[in-house]
PDB file of C-alpha atoms in Angstrom:
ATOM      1  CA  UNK Y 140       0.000   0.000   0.000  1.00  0.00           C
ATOM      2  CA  UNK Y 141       1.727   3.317  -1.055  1.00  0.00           C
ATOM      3  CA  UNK Y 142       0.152   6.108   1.220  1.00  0.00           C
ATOM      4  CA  UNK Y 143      -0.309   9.826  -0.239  1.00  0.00           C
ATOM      5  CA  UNK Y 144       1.369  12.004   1.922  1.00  0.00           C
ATOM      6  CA  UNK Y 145      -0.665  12.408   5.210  1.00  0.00           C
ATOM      7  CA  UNK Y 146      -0.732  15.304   7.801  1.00  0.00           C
ATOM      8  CA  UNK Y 147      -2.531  15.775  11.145  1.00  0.00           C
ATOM      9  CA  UNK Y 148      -5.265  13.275  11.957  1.00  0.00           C
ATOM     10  CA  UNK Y 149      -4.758  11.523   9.028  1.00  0.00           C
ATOM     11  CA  UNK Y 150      -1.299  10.464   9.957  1.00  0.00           C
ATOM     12  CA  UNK Y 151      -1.969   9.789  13.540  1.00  0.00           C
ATOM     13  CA  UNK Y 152      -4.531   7.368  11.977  1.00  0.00           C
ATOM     14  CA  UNK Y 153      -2.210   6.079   9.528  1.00  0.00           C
ATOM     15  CA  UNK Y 154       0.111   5.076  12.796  1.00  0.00           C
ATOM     16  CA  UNK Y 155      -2.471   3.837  15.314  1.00  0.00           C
ATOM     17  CA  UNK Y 156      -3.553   1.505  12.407  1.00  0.00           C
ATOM     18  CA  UNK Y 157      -0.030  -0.278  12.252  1.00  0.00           C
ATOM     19  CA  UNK Y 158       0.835  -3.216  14.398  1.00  0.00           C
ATOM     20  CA  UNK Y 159       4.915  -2.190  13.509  1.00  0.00           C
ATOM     21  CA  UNK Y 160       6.821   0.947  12.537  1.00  0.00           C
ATOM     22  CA  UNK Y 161      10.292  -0.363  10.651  1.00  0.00           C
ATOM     23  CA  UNK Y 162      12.823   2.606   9.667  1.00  0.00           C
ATOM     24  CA  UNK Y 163      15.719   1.404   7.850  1.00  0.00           C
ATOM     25  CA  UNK Y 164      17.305   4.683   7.408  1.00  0.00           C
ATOM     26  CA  UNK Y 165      20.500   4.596   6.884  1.00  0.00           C
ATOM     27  CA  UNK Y 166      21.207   8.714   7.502  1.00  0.00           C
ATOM     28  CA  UNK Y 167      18.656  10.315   9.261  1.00  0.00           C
ATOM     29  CA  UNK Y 168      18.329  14.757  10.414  1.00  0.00           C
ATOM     30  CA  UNK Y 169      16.464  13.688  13.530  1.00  0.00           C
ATOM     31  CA  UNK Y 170      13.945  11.314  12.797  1.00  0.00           C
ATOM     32  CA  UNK Y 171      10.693  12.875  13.769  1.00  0.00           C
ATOM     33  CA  UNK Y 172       8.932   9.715  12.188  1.00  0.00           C
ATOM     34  CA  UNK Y 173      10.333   7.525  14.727  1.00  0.00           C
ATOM     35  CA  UNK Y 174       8.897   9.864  17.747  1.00  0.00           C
ATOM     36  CA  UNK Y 175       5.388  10.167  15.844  1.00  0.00           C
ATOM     37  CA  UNK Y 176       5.199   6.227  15.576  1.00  0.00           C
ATOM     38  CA  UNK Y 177       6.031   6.154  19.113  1.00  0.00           C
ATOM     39  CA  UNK Y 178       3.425   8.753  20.519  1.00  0.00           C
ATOM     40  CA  UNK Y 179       0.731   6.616  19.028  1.00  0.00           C
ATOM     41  CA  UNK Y 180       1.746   3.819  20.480  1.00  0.00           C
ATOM     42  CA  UNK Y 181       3.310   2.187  17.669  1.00  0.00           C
ATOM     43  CA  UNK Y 182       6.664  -0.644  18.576  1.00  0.00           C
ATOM     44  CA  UNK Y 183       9.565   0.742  16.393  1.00  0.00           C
ATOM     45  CA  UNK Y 184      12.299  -1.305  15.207  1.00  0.00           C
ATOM     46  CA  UNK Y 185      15.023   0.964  13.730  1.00  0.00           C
ATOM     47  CA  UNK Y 186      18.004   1.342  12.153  1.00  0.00           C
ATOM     48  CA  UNK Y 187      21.243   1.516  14.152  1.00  0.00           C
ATOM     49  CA  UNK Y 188      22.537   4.506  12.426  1.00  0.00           C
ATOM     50  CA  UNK Y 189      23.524   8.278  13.057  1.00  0.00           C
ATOM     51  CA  UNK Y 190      20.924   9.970  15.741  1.00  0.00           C
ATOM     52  CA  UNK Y 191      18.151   6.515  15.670  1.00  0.00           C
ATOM     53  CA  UNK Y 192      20.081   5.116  18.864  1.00  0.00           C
ATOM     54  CA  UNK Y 193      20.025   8.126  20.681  1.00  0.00           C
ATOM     55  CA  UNK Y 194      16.311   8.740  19.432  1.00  0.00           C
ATOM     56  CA  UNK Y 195      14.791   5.225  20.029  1.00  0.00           C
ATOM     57  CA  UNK Y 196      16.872   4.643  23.644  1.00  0.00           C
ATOM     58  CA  UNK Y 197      15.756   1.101  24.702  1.00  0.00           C
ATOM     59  CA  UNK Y 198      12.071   1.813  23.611  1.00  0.00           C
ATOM     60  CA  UNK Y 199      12.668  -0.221  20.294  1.00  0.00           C
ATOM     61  CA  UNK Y 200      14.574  -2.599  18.878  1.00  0.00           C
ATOM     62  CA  UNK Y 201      17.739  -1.628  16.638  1.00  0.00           C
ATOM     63  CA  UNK Y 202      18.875  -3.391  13.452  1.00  0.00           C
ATOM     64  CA  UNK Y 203      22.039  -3.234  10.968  1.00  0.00           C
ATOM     65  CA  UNK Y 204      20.154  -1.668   8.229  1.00  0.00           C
ATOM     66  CA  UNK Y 205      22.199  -3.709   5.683  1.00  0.00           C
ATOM     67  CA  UNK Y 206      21.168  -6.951   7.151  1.00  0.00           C
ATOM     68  CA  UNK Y 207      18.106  -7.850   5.953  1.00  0.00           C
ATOM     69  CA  UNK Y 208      17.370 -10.356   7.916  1.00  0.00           C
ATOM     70  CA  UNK Y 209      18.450  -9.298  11.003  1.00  0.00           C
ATOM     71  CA  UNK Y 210      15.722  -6.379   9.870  1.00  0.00           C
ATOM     72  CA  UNK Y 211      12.788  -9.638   9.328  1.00  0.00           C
ATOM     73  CA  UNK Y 212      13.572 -11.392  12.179  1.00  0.00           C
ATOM     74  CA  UNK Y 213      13.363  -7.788  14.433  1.00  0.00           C
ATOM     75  CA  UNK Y 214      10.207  -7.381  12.627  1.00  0.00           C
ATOM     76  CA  UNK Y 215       9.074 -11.330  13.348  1.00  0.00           C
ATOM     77  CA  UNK Y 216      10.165 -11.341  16.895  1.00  0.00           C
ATOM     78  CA  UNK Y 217       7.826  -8.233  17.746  1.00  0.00           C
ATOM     79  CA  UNK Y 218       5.381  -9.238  15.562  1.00  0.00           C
ATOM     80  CA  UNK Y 219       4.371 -13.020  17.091  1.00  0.00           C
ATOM     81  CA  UNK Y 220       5.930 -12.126  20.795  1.00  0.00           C
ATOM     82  CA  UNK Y 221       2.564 -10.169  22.038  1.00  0.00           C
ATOM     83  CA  UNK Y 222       4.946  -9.260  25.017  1.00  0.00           C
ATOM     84  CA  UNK Y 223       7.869  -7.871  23.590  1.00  0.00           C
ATOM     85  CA  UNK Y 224       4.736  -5.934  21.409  1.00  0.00           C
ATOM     86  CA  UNK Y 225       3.027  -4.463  24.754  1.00  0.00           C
ATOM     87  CA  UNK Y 226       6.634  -3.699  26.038  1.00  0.00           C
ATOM     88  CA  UNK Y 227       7.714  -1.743  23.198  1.00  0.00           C
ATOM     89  CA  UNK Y 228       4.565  -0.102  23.136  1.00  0.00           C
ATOM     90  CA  UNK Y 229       4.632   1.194  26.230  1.00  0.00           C
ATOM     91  CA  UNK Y 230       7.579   1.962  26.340  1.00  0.00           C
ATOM     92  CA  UNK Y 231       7.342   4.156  22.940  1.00  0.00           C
ATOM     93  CA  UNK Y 232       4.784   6.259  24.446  1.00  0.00           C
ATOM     94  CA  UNK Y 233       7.290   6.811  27.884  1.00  0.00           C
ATOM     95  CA  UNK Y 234      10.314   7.717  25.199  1.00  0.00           C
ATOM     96  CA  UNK Y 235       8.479  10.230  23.100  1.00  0.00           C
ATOM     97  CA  UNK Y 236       7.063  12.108  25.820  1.00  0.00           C
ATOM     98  CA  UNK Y 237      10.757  12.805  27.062  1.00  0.00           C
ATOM     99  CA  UNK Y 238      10.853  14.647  23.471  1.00  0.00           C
ATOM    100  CA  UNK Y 239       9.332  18.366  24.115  1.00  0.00           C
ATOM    101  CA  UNK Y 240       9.486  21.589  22.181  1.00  0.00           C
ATOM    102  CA  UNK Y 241       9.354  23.558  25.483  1.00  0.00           C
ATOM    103  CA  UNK Y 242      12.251  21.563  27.078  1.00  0.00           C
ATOM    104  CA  UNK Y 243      13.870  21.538  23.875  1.00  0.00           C
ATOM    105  CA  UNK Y 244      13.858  25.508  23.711  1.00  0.00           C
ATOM    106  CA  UNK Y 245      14.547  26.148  27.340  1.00  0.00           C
ATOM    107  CA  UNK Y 246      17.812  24.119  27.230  1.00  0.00           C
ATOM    108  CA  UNK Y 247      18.590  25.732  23.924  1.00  0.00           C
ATOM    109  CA  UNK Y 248      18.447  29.164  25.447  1.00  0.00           C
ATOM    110  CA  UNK Y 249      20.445  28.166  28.847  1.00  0.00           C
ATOM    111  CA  UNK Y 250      23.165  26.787  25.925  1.00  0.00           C
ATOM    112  CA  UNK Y 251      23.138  30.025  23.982  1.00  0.00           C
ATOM    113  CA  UNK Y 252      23.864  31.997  27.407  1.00  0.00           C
ATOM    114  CA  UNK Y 253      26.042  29.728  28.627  1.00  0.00           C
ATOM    115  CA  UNK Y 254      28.344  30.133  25.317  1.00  0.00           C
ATOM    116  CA  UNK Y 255      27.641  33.786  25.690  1.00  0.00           C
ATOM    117  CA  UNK Y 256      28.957  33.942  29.334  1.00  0.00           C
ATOM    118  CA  UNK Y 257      31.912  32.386  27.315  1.00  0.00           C
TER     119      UNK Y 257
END
């Protein structure tokens, strides 16, 4: 199924309707997907590349995005172990809610003085 690109409810939708998010990035800016997916309460499995790690924490599973099937089995092992599923799950939702804009600018402004202070 090849999606139009979605926005707003129609993506959050799009999410809560998938059992799996899989990103096989192999360079990625930030990686907003990966958050989204998350909020909704969507398991990630994820490439092991640039920023994903740091993104994803231990709320997903990580893969070798070259292996591909290191990336199946990932996407078999959450996919028939409903635990593992509920785990990830859960905590996706936990690991995207430590991802705010207002933390995000306040610590951006105590860096900016702090560099200023010099």
């Amino acid at each position: 199924i090849c999606l139009p690109f979605l926005t707003g409810e129609s993506l959050v939708r799009a999410y809560q309707g998938a059992k799996l998010y899989v990103d096989p990035s192999f360079y990625e800016g930030f990686g907003f997907q990966i958050l989204e997916a998350m909020a909704c309460g969507v398991p990630v499995i994820a490439s092991n590349r640039t920023c994903i790690p740091e993104i994803v924490g231990d709320a997903g599973i990580l893969f070798d995005p070259n292996d591909g099937n290191e990336i199946s089995q990932a996407m078999i092992r959450v996919l028939t172990d409903r635990d593992l599923w509920s785990q990830l799950q859960q905590k996706g939702v936990e690991r995207a809610r430590e991802f705010d804009w207002d933390k995000t600018a306040r610590e951006t402004l105590v860096a900016y003085e702090d560099i200023l202070k010099g």
